[in-house]
Amino acid sequence: PSSRSLSSRSWAEFAKRKILTFEHALADPVVAASAFIHPAAFVEGDVRIGEHCSVWPQTVVRGDVNYIEIGAGTNIQDSCVLHVRGDFPERQVGRPLIIGEGVSLGHQACLHACTVEDRVLVGIGAVILDGAVLKSGVLVAAGAVISPGKVCEAGLWAGVPAKRIRDLNPQEEAMLTWQSQTANPWPLTPKPYTPGSSLRNLRP
Protein backbone atom coordinates (compact mmCIF):
# COMPACT_ATOMS: atom_id res chain seq x y z
CA PRO A 1 0.00 0.00 0.00
CA SER A 2 1.10 3.54 -0.66
CA SER A 3 2.39 5.76 2.16
CA ARG A 4 -0.54 8.05 1.42
CA SER A 5 -3.10 5.33 2.13
CA LEU A 6 -1.27 4.30 5.29
CA SER A 7 -1.22 7.89 6.44
CA SER A 8 -4.95 8.21 5.77
CA ARG A 9 -5.70 5.07 7.77
CA SER A 10 -3.47 6.24 10.62
CA TRP A 11 -5.23 9.58 10.74
CA ALA A 12 -8.63 7.90 10.71
CA GLU A 13 -7.64 5.69 13.65
CA PHE A 14 -6.26 8.68 15.57
CA ALA A 15 -9.41 10.72 14.95
CA LYS A 16 -11.61 7.82 16.04
CA ARG A 17 -9.66 7.33 19.28
CA LYS A 18 -9.63 11.07 20.01
CA ILE A 19 -13.35 11.60 19.41
CA LEU A 20 -14.24 8.62 21.57
CA THR A 21 -12.54 10.31 24.54
CA PHE A 22 -15.39 12.85 24.51
CA GLU A 23 -18.38 11.84 26.58
CA HIS A 24 -20.65 13.52 24.03
CA ALA A 25 -19.62 11.07 21.30
CA LEU A 26 -20.80 8.14 23.39
CA ALA A 27 -24.21 9.66 24.21
CA ASP A 28 -27.42 8.62 22.51
CA PRO A 29 -29.60 11.29 20.89
CA VAL A 30 -32.69 12.27 22.89
CA VAL A 31 -35.55 12.91 20.48
CA ALA A 32 -39.04 13.98 21.56
CA ALA A 33 -41.80 11.55 20.68
CA SER A 34 -43.59 14.11 18.49
CA ALA A 35 -40.48 14.97 16.44
CA PHE A 36 -39.91 13.57 12.94
CA ILE A 37 -36.43 12.47 11.84
CA HIS A 38 -36.25 11.37 8.22
CA PRO A 39 -34.53 7.98 7.82
CA ALA A 40 -31.99 9.55 5.45
CA ALA A 41 -30.88 12.07 8.10
CA PHE A 42 -27.83 11.38 10.32
CA VAL A 43 -28.27 12.21 14.02
CA GLU A 44 -25.39 11.17 16.28
CA GLY A 45 -24.04 11.77 19.78
CA ASP A 46 -25.19 14.25 22.42
CA VAL A 47 -28.18 15.69 20.54
CA ARG A 48 -31.44 16.82 22.13
CA ILE A 49 -34.35 17.44 19.76
CA GLY A 50 -37.56 19.02 21.08
CA GLU A 51 -41.25 18.43 20.49
CA HIS A 52 -42.68 18.79 16.96
CA CYS A 53 -39.30 19.29 15.29
CA SER A 54 -38.58 17.93 11.82
CA VAL A 55 -35.20 16.92 10.38
CA TRP A 56 -35.12 16.20 6.65
CA PRO A 57 -33.07 14.00 4.23
CA GLN A 58 -29.26 14.19 4.09
CA THR A 59 -29.06 16.48 7.11
CA VAL A 60 -26.18 15.79 9.53
CA VAL A 61 -26.64 16.60 13.23
CA ARG A 62 -23.35 15.58 14.87
CA GLY A 63 -22.95 16.09 18.61
CA ASP A 64 -19.66 14.25 19.00
CA VAL A 65 -17.33 16.73 20.74
CA ASN A 66 -20.00 18.90 22.37
CA TYR A 67 -23.78 18.94 22.63
CA ILE A 68 -26.50 20.13 20.25
CA GLU A 69 -29.85 21.36 21.56
CA ILE A 70 -32.79 22.02 19.23
CA GLY A 71 -35.92 23.70 20.59
CA ALA A 72 -39.53 22.73 19.98
CA GLY A 73 -41.13 23.29 16.60
CA THR A 74 -37.88 23.79 14.69
CA ASN A 75 -37.62 22.73 11.04
CA ILE A 76 -34.25 21.59 9.67
CA GLN A 77 -34.51 21.14 5.93
CA ASP A 78 -32.63 18.89 3.51
CA SER A 79 -28.80 18.68 3.57
CA CYS A 80 -28.17 20.98 6.52
CA VAL A 81 -24.98 20.48 8.54
CA LEU A 82 -25.08 21.04 12.32
CA HIS A 83 -21.87 20.60 14.29
CA VAL A 84 -20.06 21.80 17.41
CA ARG A 85 -16.59 22.75 18.65
CA GLY A 86 -14.63 20.52 21.01
CA ASP A 87 -12.68 21.70 24.03
CA PHE A 88 -8.97 21.22 23.33
CA PRO A 89 -6.72 22.63 26.11
CA GLU A 90 -4.24 25.28 24.93
CA ARG A 91 -5.89 25.33 21.53
CA GLN A 92 -9.57 26.22 21.70
CA VAL A 93 -12.53 26.43 24.06
CA GLY A 94 -15.44 24.18 23.20
CA ARG A 95 -18.82 25.52 22.13
CA PRO A 96 -22.16 23.73 21.78
CA LEU A 97 -24.76 24.46 19.12
CA ILE A 98 -28.02 25.79 20.57
CA ILE A 99 -31.09 26.37 18.40
CA GLY A 100 -34.25 27.85 19.89
CA GLU A 101 -37.93 27.22 19.26
CA GLY A 102 -39.78 27.90 16.02
CA VAL A 103 -36.62 28.19 13.93
CA SER A 104 -36.44 27.24 10.26
CA LEU A 105 -33.17 26.29 8.54
CA GLY A 106 -33.27 26.33 4.73
CA HIS A 107 -31.71 23.63 2.56
CA GLN A 108 -27.92 23.24 2.95
CA ALA A 109 -27.60 25.73 5.79
CA CYS A 110 -24.46 25.12 7.86
CA LEU A 111 -24.43 25.99 11.58
CA HIS A 112 -21.28 25.48 13.61
CA ALA A 113 -21.02 25.99 17.39
CA CYS A 114 -23.33 29.01 17.42
CA THR A 115 -26.54 30.15 19.13
CA VAL A 116 -29.86 30.75 17.38
CA GLU A 117 -32.68 32.23 19.46
CA ASP A 118 -36.42 31.59 18.95
CA ARG A 119 -38.24 32.71 15.79
CA VAL A 120 -35.36 32.90 13.32
CA LEU A 121 -35.18 31.95 9.65
CA VAL A 122 -31.84 30.93 8.09
CA GLY A 123 -31.91 30.96 4.29
CA ILE A 124 -30.74 28.34 1.83
CA GLY A 125 -26.99 27.75 1.90
CA ALA A 126 -26.28 30.27 4.67
CA VAL A 127 -23.33 29.67 7.00
CA ILE A 128 -23.37 30.60 10.71
CA LEU A 129 -19.91 30.32 12.27
CA ASP A 130 -18.53 29.69 15.76
CA GLY A 131 -19.78 31.89 18.57
CA ALA A 132 -22.24 33.83 16.42
CA VAL A 133 -25.60 34.69 18.00
CA LEU A 134 -28.79 35.16 15.98
CA LYS A 135 -31.30 37.09 18.07
CA SER A 136 -35.04 36.49 17.81
CA GLY A 137 -36.49 38.09 14.69
CA VAL A 138 -33.41 37.59 12.47
CA LEU A 139 -33.81 36.58 8.83
CA VAL A 140 -30.55 35.44 7.21
CA ALA A 141 -30.56 35.70 3.42
CA ALA A 142 -29.63 32.75 1.21
CA GLY A 143 -25.88 32.30 0.88
CA ALA A 144 -24.99 34.77 3.64
CA VAL A 145 -22.04 34.08 5.97
CA ILE A 146 -22.32 35.20 9.60
CA SER A 147 -18.80 35.79 10.92
CA PRO A 148 -17.48 34.10 14.10
CA GLY A 149 -18.67 35.82 17.25
CA LYS A 150 -21.07 38.15 15.42
CA VAL A 151 -24.18 39.12 17.39
CA CYS A 152 -27.06 39.70 14.96
CA GLU A 153 -29.99 41.80 16.12
CA ALA A 154 -33.47 41.42 14.60
CA GLY A 155 -33.66 42.30 10.92
CA LEU A 156 -32.48 41.13 7.49
CA TRP A 157 -28.83 40.04 7.26
CA ALA A 158 -27.19 39.41 3.88
CA GLY A 159 -23.79 39.25 2.20
CA VAL A 160 -20.33 37.77 2.74
CA PRO A 161 -19.54 38.62 5.44
CA ALA A 162 -23.16 39.32 6.34
CA LYS A 163 -24.30 42.77 7.43
CA ARG A 164 -27.63 44.01 8.72
CA ILE A 165 -29.44 45.44 5.70
CA ARG A 166 -32.68 46.74 7.20
CA ASP A 167 -35.69 46.05 9.40
CA LEU A 168 -38.01 43.29 8.26
CA ASN A 169 -41.00 44.39 6.22
CA PRO A 170 -44.54 43.29 7.16
CA GLN A 171 -44.46 40.35 4.74
CA GLU A 172 -41.19 39.07 6.20
CA GLU A 173 -42.45 39.49 9.75
CA ALA A 174 -45.57 37.53 8.81
CA MET A 175 -43.43 34.79 7.26
CA LEU A 176 -41.32 34.52 10.42
CA THR A 177 -44.44 34.26 12.55
CA TRP A 178 -45.99 31.65 10.25
CA GLN A 179 -42.90 29.44 10.08
CA SER A 180 -42.34 29.66 13.84
CA GLN A 181 -45.85 28.34 14.40
CA THR A 182 -45.83 25.65 11.70
CA ALA A 183 -42.18 24.52 11.59
CA ASN A 184 -43.22 20.87 11.65
CA PRO A 185 -45.89 20.47 8.95
CA TRP A 186 -46.64 16.98 10.30
CA PRO A 187 -47.66 17.37 13.94
CA LEU A 188 -49.23 13.89 13.76
CA THR A 189 -46.08 11.99 14.79
CA PRO A 190 -46.57 10.63 18.30
CA LYS A 191 -44.20 7.71 17.65
CA PRO A 192 -40.69 7.76 19.17
CA TYR A 193 -37.78 8.25 16.78
CA THR A 194 -36.16 5.04 15.62
CA PRO A 195 -33.67 4.65 12.76
CA GLY A 196 -35.53 3.66 9.64
CA SER A 197 -38.71 5.57 10.41
CA SER A 198 -40.36 6.89 7.28
CA LEU A 199 -42.91 9.28 5.93
CA ARG A 200 -45.44 6.45 5.87
CA ASN A 201 -45.57 6.71 9.66
CA LEU A 202 -47.14 10.14 9.34
CA ARG A 203 -50.45 8.95 7.95
CA PRO A 204 -53.33 9.77 10.29
CSV table of N, CA and C in Angstrom, one decimal, residues 5 17 19 21-22 30 33 55 92 94 127 139-140 142 148 159 169 176 178 188 204:
chain,number,residue,atom,x,y,z
A,5,SER,N,-2.0,6.1,1.6
A,5,SER,CA,-3.1,5.3,2.1
A,5,SER,C,-2.8,4.9,3.6
A,17,ARG,N,-10.0,7.5,17.9
A,17,ARG,CA,-9.7,7.3,19.3
A,17,ARG,C,-9.9,8.6,20.0
A,19,ILE,N,-11.9,11.3,19.3
A,19,ILE,CA,-13.3,11.6,19.4
A,19,ILE,C,-14.0,10.8,20.5
A,21,THR,N,-12.9,9.9,23.2
A,21,THR,CA,-12.5,10.3,24.5
A,21,THR,C,-13.5,11.4,25.0
A,22,PHE,N,-14.4,11.9,24.1
A,22,PHE,CA,-15.4,12.8,24.5
A,22,PHE,C,-16.7,12.1,24.9
A,30,VAL,N,-31.4,12.2,22.2
A,30,VAL,CA,-32.7,12.3,22.9
A,30,VAL,C,-33.7,13.0,22.0
A,33,ALA,N,-40.9,12.5,21.4
A,33,ALA,CA,-41.8,11.6,20.7
A,33,ALA,C,-42.6,12.2,19.5
A,55,VAL,N,-36.6,17.0,10.9
A,55,VAL,CA,-35.2,16.9,10.4
A,55,VAL,C,-35.3,16.1,9.1
A,92,GLN,N,-8.3,25.6,21.9
A,92,GLN,CA,-9.6,26.2,21.7
A,92,GLN,C,-10.5,25.8,22.8
A,94,GLY,N,-14.3,24.8,23.8
A,94,GLY,CA,-15.4,24.2,23.2
A,94,GLY,C,-16.7,25.0,23.2
A,127,VAL,N,-24.3,30.2,6.1
A,127,VAL,CA,-23.3,29.7,7.0
A,127,VAL,C,-23.3,30.5,8.3
A,139,LEU,N,-33.7,37.3,10.1
A,139,LEU,CA,-33.8,36.6,8.8
A,139,LEU,C,-32.5,36.7,8.1
A,140,VAL,N,-31.8,35.5,7.9
A,140,VAL,CA,-30.5,35.4,7.2
A,140,VAL,C,-30.8,35.1,5.8
A,142,ALA,N,-30.3,33.9,1.8
A,142,ALA,CA,-29.6,32.7,1.2
A,142,ALA,C,-28.2,33.1,0.9
A,148,PRO,N,-17.6,34.6,12.7
A,148,PRO,CA,-17.5,34.1,14.1
A,148,PRO,C,-17.7,35.2,15.1
A,159,GLY,N,-25.1,39.0,2.7
A,159,GLY,CA,-23.8,39.2,2.2
A,159,GLY,C,-22.7,38.3,2.8
A,169,ASN,N,-39.7,43.8,6.6
A,169,ASN,CA,-41.0,44.4,6.2
A,169,ASN,C,-42.2,43.6,6.7
A,176,LEU,N,-42.0,35.0,9.2
A,176,LEU,CA,-41.3,34.5,10.4
A,176,LEU,C,-42.3,34.0,11.4
A,178,TRP,N,-45.4,32.9,10.8
A,178,TRP,CA,-46.0,31.7,10.3
A,178,TRP,C,-45.1,30.5,10.4
A,188,LEU,N,-48.5,15.1,13.4
A,188,LEU,CA,-49.2,13.9,13.8
A,188,LEU,C,-48.3,12.7,14.0
A,204,PRO,N,-52.4,9.7,9.1
A,204,PRO,CA,-53.3,9.8,10.3
A,204,PRO,C,-53.8,8.4,10.6
